Amino acid sequence: MNIRRRGLLVAILMILGISTYLLSSHFLSTPQQTIPEIRLGDGVNGPKGMAWIPGGEFLMGSDHQKAQANEKPTHKVKVSGFWMDTTHVTNDQFAQFIKETNYKTTAEQIPDWETIRVQLPPGTPKPPASVFVAGAMVFVGTKAKVNLNDYSQWWAYVPGANWRHPAGPQSNIDGKGNHPVVQVSYEDALAYAKWAGKRLPTEAEWEFAARGGLNQATYVWGDQLEQEGKLPANIWDVKKQAFPVVSPVISPKAGGAIGTSSVGTFPQNGYGLFDMTGNAWQWVADWYRSDYFAMQAKEFGDGVANNSKGPPGSYDPDDYGVPENAPKRVIRGGSFLCNEDYCQSYRPSARRGADPFSPMSHLGFRLVKDSQ
């Protein structure tokens, strides 16, 4: 073997050795990802329209630079296996519930002062009866760019808004039977769940399912916001239109208006679930405490919280003008309004609290069912 060939062989062996070392070091230092097996119920082997979530231990929350204080720190949680709806509950599904039960949603009822009072500063006087009109909160947008510190500029309480008329009495859900039902309160979601023989997921179950087997990925689909130059979820594209400007209309998928898209429009995650982030926020079972993840980390340290069901009550000192212990339930997943400039809640660790009696035009739900 001449010197040149021997030198080349030595170089190749050295490169292979270094590469092997680097590869082995990478795999030894990086948690292994288990590729989930998608298992869908067919009505015989599991409930139809639901996917099996195998359960397991995972890191809940996030220490990523995009994470908010209420998402920190990461902490170990274990959940048992369960079935989860592959999509949000849709308008058609909710309509069947209404048909069979004659249920009247929160938005269709005159607001109750006692449920409103607890969300207001102590001593707030009761308004005149004329103020109490059935309706709900609606995203109305703005005609031009505004300071994003005051969300009241693009939200309004609209009389006559409800699940059939998400943006007010002049709107409807014609042709949107396969869109997520919105303008449903936490109480409405519980009523539907009882009728369907299911329940709302815990916050831990929701996040475990949303991650789809990816360990601490920034998004439910990976670490890059765009996939092949496209947004893989129904969220606000600030490259096309500044938030919260609504003129001109920018979401043809939503039937000519900014809003929800049909469930299943975007790719499923590793467990076969659609729209775990984006499209519409989702109610989950837990009370909301902004510091709950810190409490969990302090209580369990390097140990594991098993099937966490959340805190016994609410606490949120960051919601200006609202008592810090006002009742709030966790919502997850973000919506069609979330964007890079204002709300980045299309991340699986993102969380917020919401008044359980306040329906909104970007808030829906999906359900789970325990293993039989």
Coordinates of C-alpha atoms in Angstrom, one line a residue, residues 61-69 71-72 74 216 218-219 223-224 340 344 347 349:
G61 CA -43.7 23.1 31.1
S62 CA -40.8 24.8 29.4
D63 CA -37.6 26.7 30.1
H64 CA -37.4 27.8 26.5
Q65 CA -36.7 31.5 25.8
K66 CA -40.2 31.9 24.5
A67 CA -41.8 30.5 27.6
Q68 CA -43.7 32.7 30.0
A69 CA -43.2 32.7 33.8
E71 CA -44.8 27.8 32.1
K72 CA -41.7 27.4 34.3
T74 CA -40.0 22.1 33.7
Q216 CA -39.6 19.4 24.9
T218 CA -41.0 24.2 20.9
Y219 CA -44.1 23.4 18.9
D223 CA -38.7 23.2 16.8
Q224 CA -39.2 25.4 13.7
E340 CA -45.4 36.0 16.8
Q344 CA -47.4 32.7 21.0
R347 CA -46.7 26.1 21.9
S349 CA -46.5 24.4 27.2

